[in-house]
Each structure stands twice: as structure tokens, then as C-alpha cells.
XYZ file of C-alpha atoms in Angstrom:
444
model
C 8.181 -13.805 18.343
C 9.514 -16.694 16.296
C 6.472 -18.906 16.536
C 4.064 -19.468 13.674
C 2.121 -16.215 13.217
C -1.539 -16.179 14.039
C -4.071 -13.411 13.819
C -7.308 -14.280 15.585
C -9.088 -11.462 13.840
C -8.645 -12.988 10.408
C -7.243 -16.457 10.770
C -9.016 -19.661 11.612
C -10.831 -17.997 14.459
C -11.843 -15.174 12.178
C -13.976 -15.988 9.196
C -14.086 -19.691 9.823
C -15.732 -18.895 13.110
C -18.846 -18.026 11.201
C -18.829 -20.951 8.842
C -18.085 -23.269 11.715
C -20.994 -22.249 13.903
C -23.555 -24.793 14.964
C -25.832 -23.690 12.174
C -23.450 -24.879 9.491
C -23.352 -28.576 10.307
C -27.081 -28.719 10.887
C -27.593 -27.133 7.498
C -25.567 -29.759 5.712
C -26.774 -32.564 7.871
C -30.498 -31.926 7.591
C -32.752 -33.164 4.885
C -29.922 -33.650 2.488
C -32.118 -36.383 1.330
C -32.133 -38.144 -1.958
C -34.397 -36.581 -4.442
C -33.717 -33.050 -3.161
C -30.603 -32.007 -5.058
C -31.460 -28.331 -4.645
C -31.420 -28.617 -0.863
C -28.154 -30.531 -0.760
C -26.471 -28.204 -3.252
C -27.450 -25.024 -1.429
C -24.984 -25.395 1.471
C -22.171 -26.146 -0.976
C -22.950 -23.020 -2.961
C -23.069 -21.031 0.263
C -19.682 -22.354 1.297
C -18.227 -21.503 -2.096
C -19.620 -17.982 -1.907
C -17.983 -17.527 1.484
C -14.324 -16.961 0.678
C -11.800 -19.167 2.418
C -10.205 -17.205 5.307
C -6.706 -17.934 3.995
C -7.481 -16.637 0.511
C -9.291 -13.637 1.957
C -6.259 -12.736 4.082
C -3.858 -13.067 1.128
C -6.160 -10.945 -1.058
C -6.321 -8.353 1.698
C -2.520 -8.333 2.020
C -2.179 -7.915 -1.740
C -4.526 -4.920 -1.857
C -3.035 -3.452 1.312
C 0.302 -3.333 -0.495
C -1.238 -1.853 -3.653
C -3.430 0.755 -1.971
C -0.631 1.750 0.398
C 1.552 2.405 -2.648
C -1.159 4.431 -4.387
C -1.829 6.902 -1.624
C -2.482 10.638 -1.691
C 1.257 11.203 -1.934
C 1.447 9.371 -5.251
C -1.588 11.214 -6.628
C -0.132 14.568 -5.601
C 3.351 13.680 -6.845
C 2.014 12.410 -10.163
C 0.104 15.631 -10.770
C 2.933 17.952 -9.739
C 5.623 16.163 -11.735
C 3.406 15.569 -14.779
C 2.767 19.315 -14.928
C 6.530 19.897 -14.755
C 7.758 17.075 -17.008
C 4.794 16.184 -19.214
C 5.067 12.866 -21.040
C 8.691 12.528 -19.876
C 7.329 11.568 -16.461
C 6.414 8.198 -18.013
C 10.045 7.172 -17.552
C 9.780 7.716 -13.797
C 6.605 5.603 -13.792
C 8.431 2.770 -15.576
C 11.401 2.909 -13.204
C 9.108 2.835 -10.177
C 7.243 -0.217 -11.509
C 10.475 -2.111 -12.240
C 11.870 -1.290 -8.811
C 8.529 -2.259 -7.283
C 8.699 -5.702 -8.909
C 12.281 -6.299 -7.787
C 11.632 -5.113 -4.233
C 8.258 -6.703 -3.535
C 9.048 -10.134 -4.990
C 12.055 -10.342 -2.682
C 10.365 -8.845 0.377
C 7.303 -11.095 0.169
C 9.360 -14.247 -0.411
C 11.925 -13.621 2.308
C 9.452 -12.521 4.971
C 6.868 -15.070 3.875
C 9.171 -18.095 3.907
C 10.817 -17.133 7.200
C 7.506 -16.295 8.880
C 9.267 -13.405 10.633
C 8.665 -9.691 10.442
C 11.387 -7.535 8.908
C 12.704 -6.152 12.210
C 13.034 -9.661 13.681
C 14.993 -10.812 10.637
C 17.155 -7.699 10.953
C 18.081 -8.488 14.556
C 18.925 -12.070 13.642
C 21.147 -10.963 10.769
C 22.877 -8.201 12.748
C 21.944 -7.542 16.393
C 20.505 -4.053 16.658
C 19.821 -3.666 12.939
C 16.190 -4.614 13.406
C 15.788 -2.034 16.159
C 17.234 0.711 13.971
C 14.984 -0.358 11.116
C 11.934 -0.385 13.382
C 12.659 3.138 14.638
C 13.228 4.503 11.136
C 10.129 2.876 9.679
C 7.979 3.918 12.626
C 9.116 7.547 12.471
C 8.866 7.572 8.678
C 5.402 6.042 8.867
C 4.376 8.700 11.361
C 5.505 11.507 9.059
C 3.939 9.835 6.043
C 0.675 9.199 7.862
C 0.263 12.864 8.761
C 0.257 13.432 5.011
C -2.221 10.588 4.534
C -4.604 12.136 7.066
C -4.209 15.475 5.291
C -5.099 13.676 2.066
C -8.409 12.431 3.447
C -9.299 16.041 4.204
C -8.465 17.120 0.653
C -10.550 14.266 -0.727
C -13.667 15.060 1.287
C -13.227 18.740 0.473
C -13.382 17.935 -3.247
C -16.176 15.394 -2.828
C -18.495 17.187 -0.420
C -17.060 20.664 0.070
C -16.122 19.976 3.697
C -13.380 21.936 5.409
C -10.192 19.832 4.954
C -9.524 19.664 8.683
C -13.064 18.550 9.475
C -12.868 15.955 6.710
C -9.538 14.693 8.037
C -10.935 14.381 11.556
C -13.986 12.425 10.347
C -11.822 10.097 8.252
C -9.496 9.458 11.189
C -12.506 8.496 13.297
C -13.620 6.047 10.588
C -10.158 4.446 10.465
C -10.153 4.192 14.254
C -13.541 2.446 14.223
C -12.146 -0.202 11.860
C -9.422 -1.093 14.353
C -11.830 -0.985 17.282
C -14.129 -3.556 15.674
C -14.111 -7.075 17.120
C -12.759 -8.507 13.882
C -10.405 -5.710 12.921
C -8.248 -7.823 10.625
C -11.182 -8.980 8.529
C -12.577 -5.437 8.385
C -9.185 -4.147 7.238
C -8.967 -6.737 4.441
C -12.482 -6.038 3.175
C -12.124 -2.242 3.234
C -8.850 -2.111 1.275
C -10.129 -4.536 -1.386
C -13.397 -2.662 -1.968
C -11.761 0.774 -2.044
C -8.932 -0.508 -4.245
C -11.334 -1.816 -6.892
C -13.346 1.415 -6.699
C -10.241 3.523 -7.347
C -9.274 1.456 -10.393
C -12.723 1.808 -11.981
C -12.980 5.553 -11.390
C -9.444 6.266 -12.627
C -10.118 4.163 -15.733
C -13.125 6.345 -16.547
C -11.224 9.604 -16.102
C -8.252 8.297 -18.104
C -10.582 7.494 -21.016
C -12.379 10.856 -21.074
C -9.087 12.771 -20.694
C -7.891 11.369 -24.063
C -4.137 11.388 -23.272
C -1.421 11.244 -25.983
C -0.628 7.569 -25.485
C 1.958 7.506 -28.283
C 4.008 10.279 -26.715
C 3.790 8.591 -23.317
C 5.018 5.280 -24.760
C 7.941 6.992 -26.500
C 9.009 8.804 -23.336
C 8.768 5.590 -21.362
C 11.970 4.337 -23.008
C 13.378 7.553 -24.506
C 12.605 10.311 -22.007
C 13.068 13.892 -23.118
C 14.089 14.780 -19.568
C 15.206 12.783 -16.518
C 14.519 14.277 -13.089
C 16.220 12.476 -10.183
C 14.037 14.074 -7.524
C 10.908 12.955 -9.376
C 12.146 9.368 -9.668
C 13.348 9.184 -6.077
C 10.178 10.748 -4.703
C 8.011 8.359 -6.696
C 9.984 5.296 -5.602
C 10.037 6.495 -2.005
C 6.313 7.140 -2.094
C 5.429 3.748 -3.572
C 7.983 1.224 -2.270
C 9.772 3.164 0.450
C 9.428 3.186 4.204
C 6.506 1.269 5.692
C 4.991 0.617 2.231
C 7.703 -1.948 1.495
C 6.453 -4.203 4.272
C 2.701 -3.488 4.386
C 1.522 -6.498 2.397
C 4.194 -8.930 3.589
C 3.615 -8.173 7.280
C -0.150 -8.509 6.858
C 0.334 -11.868 5.161
C 2.592 -13.202 7.925
C 0.335 -11.848 10.669
C -2.589 -13.783 9.195
C -0.628 -17.052 9.426
C 0.213 -17.471 5.732
C 3.930 -18.217 5.837
C 6.456 -21.016 5.419
C 7.743 -23.035 2.466
C 4.367 -24.705 1.975
C 2.886 -21.307 1.062
C 5.620 -20.169 -1.322
C 3.407 -20.371 -4.421
C 0.484 -18.302 -3.095
C 2.996 -15.861 -1.588
C 4.730 -15.334 -4.941
C 1.421 -15.143 -6.803
C 0.031 -12.548 -4.401
C 3.187 -10.427 -4.666
C 3.040 -10.464 -8.476
C -0.667 -9.661 -8.596
C -0.179 -6.881 -6.068
C 2.525 -5.298 -8.220
C 0.290 -5.626 -11.300
C -2.609 -3.938 -9.509
C -0.285 -1.175 -8.353
C 1.110 -0.725 -11.866
C -2.345 -0.511 -13.439
C -3.419 2.159 -10.958
C -0.237 4.149 -11.543
C -0.563 4.111 -15.317
C -4.261 5.053 -15.297
C -3.695 8.014 -13.010
C -0.699 9.221 -15.002
C -2.607 9.033 -18.298
C -5.570 10.896 -16.830
C -3.418 13.813 -15.681
C -1.295 13.737 -18.845
C -4.404 14.040 -21.013
C -5.400 17.225 -19.218
C -1.926 18.775 -19.262
C -1.326 17.877 -22.911
C -4.579 19.584 -23.859
C -3.063 22.920 -22.897
C -4.886 23.335 -19.617
C -3.116 25.317 -16.920
C -3.487 23.834 -13.448
C -3.488 26.385 -10.634
C -4.466 26.547 -7.006
C -3.538 24.403 -4.028
C -5.128 21.194 -5.321
C -3.698 20.568 -8.780
C -5.036 17.018 -9.004
C -8.604 18.215 -8.400
C -8.201 20.781 -11.185
C -7.017 18.035 -13.538
C -10.069 15.848 -12.865
C -12.405 18.861 -13.218
C -10.991 19.812 -16.594
C -11.156 16.195 -17.776
C -14.729 15.386 -16.695
C -16.372 18.644 -15.665
C -18.163 19.095 -12.349
C -18.553 15.351 -11.883
C -14.793 15.072 -12.295
C -14.255 16.985 -9.062
C -16.538 14.574 -7.206
C -14.799 11.576 -8.755
C -11.446 13.021 -7.773
C -12.708 13.473 -4.239
C -13.752 9.825 -4.050
C -10.460 8.557 -5.496
C -8.302 10.818 -3.361
C -10.235 10.078 -0.184
C -10.161 6.316 -0.838
C -6.424 6.440 -1.548
C -5.781 8.465 1.584
C -7.976 6.359 3.866
C -6.432 3.061 2.746
C -2.994 4.601 3.213
C -3.911 5.747 6.731
C -4.946 2.164 7.474
C -1.834 0.679 5.852
C 0.623 3.097 7.447
C -0.874 2.678 10.903
C -1.098 -1.106 10.729
C 2.424 -1.581 9.373
C 4.143 1.004 11.584
C 2.665 -0.558 14.719
C 3.702 -4.018 13.488
C 7.315 -2.831 13.803
C 6.997 -2.129 17.535
C 4.874 -5.118 18.581
C 5.353 -8.881 18.703
C 3.477 -11.493 16.713
C 2.715 -13.320 19.935
C 1.328 -10.193 21.582
C -2.303 -9.400 22.272
C -4.340 -8.399 19.232
C -6.356 -5.982 21.342
C -3.222 -4.205 22.562
C -1.939 -4.018 18.990
C -5.232 -2.566 17.765
C -5.322 -0.007 20.588
C -1.773 1.071 19.730
C -2.870 1.449 16.120
C -5.796 3.599 17.236
C -3.413 5.790 19.254
C -1.094 6.053 16.233
C -3.949 7.304 14.044
C -5.067 9.775 16.717
C -1.552 11.233 17.047
C -1.220 11.640 13.269
C -4.618 13.320 13.029
C -3.769 15.645 15.906
C -0.434 16.546 14.315
C -2.113 17.479 11.037
C -4.783 19.573 12.749
C -2.046 21.553 14.519
C 0.434 21.668 11.617
C 0.600 24.651 9.304
C 2.563 22.940 6.532
C 0.743 22.939 3.167
C -0.493 19.379 2.476
C 1.075 19.012 -0.990
C 4.556 19.954 0.227
C 4.199 17.594 3.174
C 3.167 14.690 0.936
C 6.070 15.194 -1.474
C 8.501 15.428 1.455
C 7.196 12.201 2.979
C 7.803 10.287 -0.232
C 11.377 11.543 -0.558
C 12.064 10.791 3.127
C 10.874 7.202 2.740
C 13.157 6.857 -0.257
C 16.098 7.342 2.105
C 14.885 4.550 4.421
C 14.415 1.893 1.737
C 18.081 0.902 1.157
C 18.699 -0.093 4.798
C 15.776 -2.449 5.335
C 16.053 -4.029 1.912
C 19.774 -4.691 2.403
C 19.044 -6.637 5.613
C 16.490 -8.853 3.877
C 18.749 -9.529 0.898
C 21.580 -10.521 3.234
C 19.275 -12.968 4.994
C 18.350 -14.537 1.651
C 21.976 -14.760 0.554
C 23.842 -15.813 3.704
C 21.260 -17.013 6.242
C 19.471 -20.011 4.759
C 18.802 -21.182 8.308
C 16.301 -18.341 8.652
C 14.480 -19.560 5.531
C 14.135 -23.209 6.598
C 17.119 -24.154 4.425
C 15.462 -22.794 1.273
C 17.836 -22.280 -1.661
C 16.966 -18.733 -2.684
C 16.813 -18.179 -6.488
C 19.966 -16.447 -7.701
C 18.130 -14.509 -10.398
C 15.727 -13.071 -7.855
C 18.578 -12.134 -5.548
C 20.378 -10.470 -8.461
C 17.490 -8.214 -9.459
C 17.031 -7.415 -5.786
C 20.651 -6.269 -5.508
C 20.310 -4.170 -8.672
C 17.183 -2.522 -7.270
C 18.978 -1.913 -3.969
C 21.919 -0.222 -5.730
C 19.491 1.990 -7.624
C 17.628 3.032 -4.475
C 20.956 3.763 -2.785
C 22.031 6.016 -5.641
C 18.669 7.730 -5.984
C 18.445 8.222 -2.237
C 21.751 10.049 -2.260
C 20.579 12.280 -5.102
C 17.356 13.110 -3.273
C 19.181 14.847 -0.413
C 19.891 17.929 -2.534
C 16.322 17.842 -3.814
C 14.946 17.851 -0.284
C 16.973 20.935 0.591
C 15.579 22.727 -2.452
C 12.041 21.626 -1.605
C 12.139 23.265 1.836
C 14.194 26.309 0.820
């Protein structure tokens, strides 16, 4: 478990397996003759076009973190709370982004430098702590993923008019096929990047046509007219709580990108991931705010779909369906991958890990198909529940950075980074406590 991580599906035996086939050397070693610069330059261009496996894995980890944070829960929560709070919800967005920066910079650095998953670090810091963390994250991921599967059904319903349960079942099958592929890790990385970029572009379009009151949103970002603790806690829990905290960092370590020699790309990927997440959050918020501020009344079981329809007409519903389905599918992938990473070893068989992930997805899909709980309520609950898990796991990692330099190869952890991590931890502890009363009211 402590050895250097290696993921055959994406590491050196992944993408480099293609570029290192017999055809590659023969291509560069054949008539690379003088006087034929085009022929000799072609292989080089081909190699440049083929992304380095290490960079591809880091990019995939970055987008896995971002798309896991922007799941169907966030879209639902944003719509519900924007309807309730209006522009004042901008303050909750700002708090979630600041907490996201403080949490993810620390999580990526600590896990990345140590080369150990969070539960392994937890057991080394305090025997048994890692086990407790693994159980909590796994159970929380299970609950959250039922909501993610429900979200895929809502997305396909808006996009194609399919029955939500049929859409959820089809989406679960698609996610399962990704993990059953021979190169599951590479497939995972490619899917989350493509869908992440697609979501950004579509939300940008809707945000523009919705014409939101940007000035009012900016004012409420720093001077909110109303502060709602449940909204803030739910948003933080749904974007940096539970399994989401570790999605990108675990993927990065699993692909073999860890250790002090990788500290710069690790930090860069964490920052870019937070930026991508922040951009997606702001665009979605502005899109919904533009609709609500225009005096539109959102009704029905799918408030977010109504918002997109009012903003862009009939095509808006289809765009919403694409965005919501993409967000839900990437979250199903992220939740399943990360939750299973908490109950398996780095040195274990990739096939066994993938089969466990497939079983995890199947259980979540089955639970949703049998569950009568309305999807929106389930998604909001999952975010608040994950907000209660966050303080425990983050505290373990911060302790490792502060008192266990031996786990970080003797690395002197930056005091400023540790300080903002502690401040974020105190905030999540306080907000988590406040969310308990909110959860009771939610299910009353």
C-alpha cells in the first residue's frame, strides 16, 4: 500500500503502450532521409499531438475534481437557493470557492507529496482513523451517488423526454461500460475532460442569454442581504465534502504522479481545477439568477429545467438536459471511482478494482430505481450530509502536514498554506454543526 502508485490503465503501460508499439520506431527510423524534411517532421508532429500519459492523467484528475464538484446536486441546490435568496446567494458561492481553494490546495499537496491515499495517511496518523474515514466516505459516496444516478435520469428526461428511471438505467450502463473497458483509467480521463468542457460552453451560452443583474450579484458577493447557513453548508458539502474532496487527488496518485519531484504540477493542477470549478459555479449561478430576476416563477419538480427554458426557449430545455446529464454522469463516475479507492489498495488488481466500481454503480442504480424519495430532496440531503464528513478527513490530513513530516519525505510544509487550511477546517466544523438543524427541517 505504501509503494509508488501505478495504474496500468493510464500510466506508462497505458497511453505509452500505443506510442511505443513497433510501428513507432519504424516510423521514425525509416526514410528520415536528408532532403525529406516533411517525412522526418511528421512523426514529431504526431508525437506532439499525442498527449504525454503523465499530463493526460493530471488533466483527467483536475477535471475529475471539477466535474465531481459540479454535479446534479450543485445544479439543483443552486436553482433552489437562488429562487429563495436571489442575488444574496452570491455570498454562498464566494464562500464555497474560498473554502474550495483552501481545502483542495492542501489535500492535493499532502496526498500528492506523500503518495498515499487519505485513508492510509489517516491510519498512520492515528490507528483506526483511516478506517473510520473510509467507512464514512464510502457510505456518504453511496448516498450521494444515488442522487447522481437520479440526476442522469432527470437530464435525459429534459433532453430526450425519456422516463427518468429509464434514463438513469441507461446512464448507469454507460458508466459501467467505461469501467469495463480494457483501459478504464484512460477512458475515465477522456470522458470527464470532454464533458467538463462541454458543460462550460453550454452554461456560458445560457448565462449570456439570461442577462443576469451582474451588478447586484457583485454587491451581494461581499455585502449579502441575507445569509443562510443551510445554503452555505449544503453548497460546501456538495462541492468539497465527502468523496469530492479526494476525487482528483486520489486519481492523481493512482496514476503514479506523486512525490516531491511532482510538487509543481500537483499544485498547478489543483489551482487550475479550482479555477475550472469556480468558473462553472459562477456561470450556472448567473444563468439562474437572470431568469429569477426577470420575474419568472419557477414551478414543478425540475426547477433548473424551467430556468433554462425561460432563458433560452425550447432549446434551453435541451441544453439543460445535456448539462444536467453530463454533470450527473461525471459525478457518477467520480463518486464510484473515489468511493472504491477508499476500500481498495494501490497495489491491488486493477481489474478487481474496476469490477468493484461496476458493482458500486449497479447498487446505486438499483437503489434509485426502488427508492421513492423525490430526486431534488435527495440531492440536497446528500450535499448537507457530506458537509458533516468533511471536517474529520481534512483534520487528519492537516495533522499529517503539521506534525508528520516523515510521511511527506521530510518536506517543510508551507505555514501559510497550513494556516488557511486550518481556517477552512474551523469554518466547515462550524457550518457542519449548523447544518444539523437544517437537515431536520428538510426531512420534517
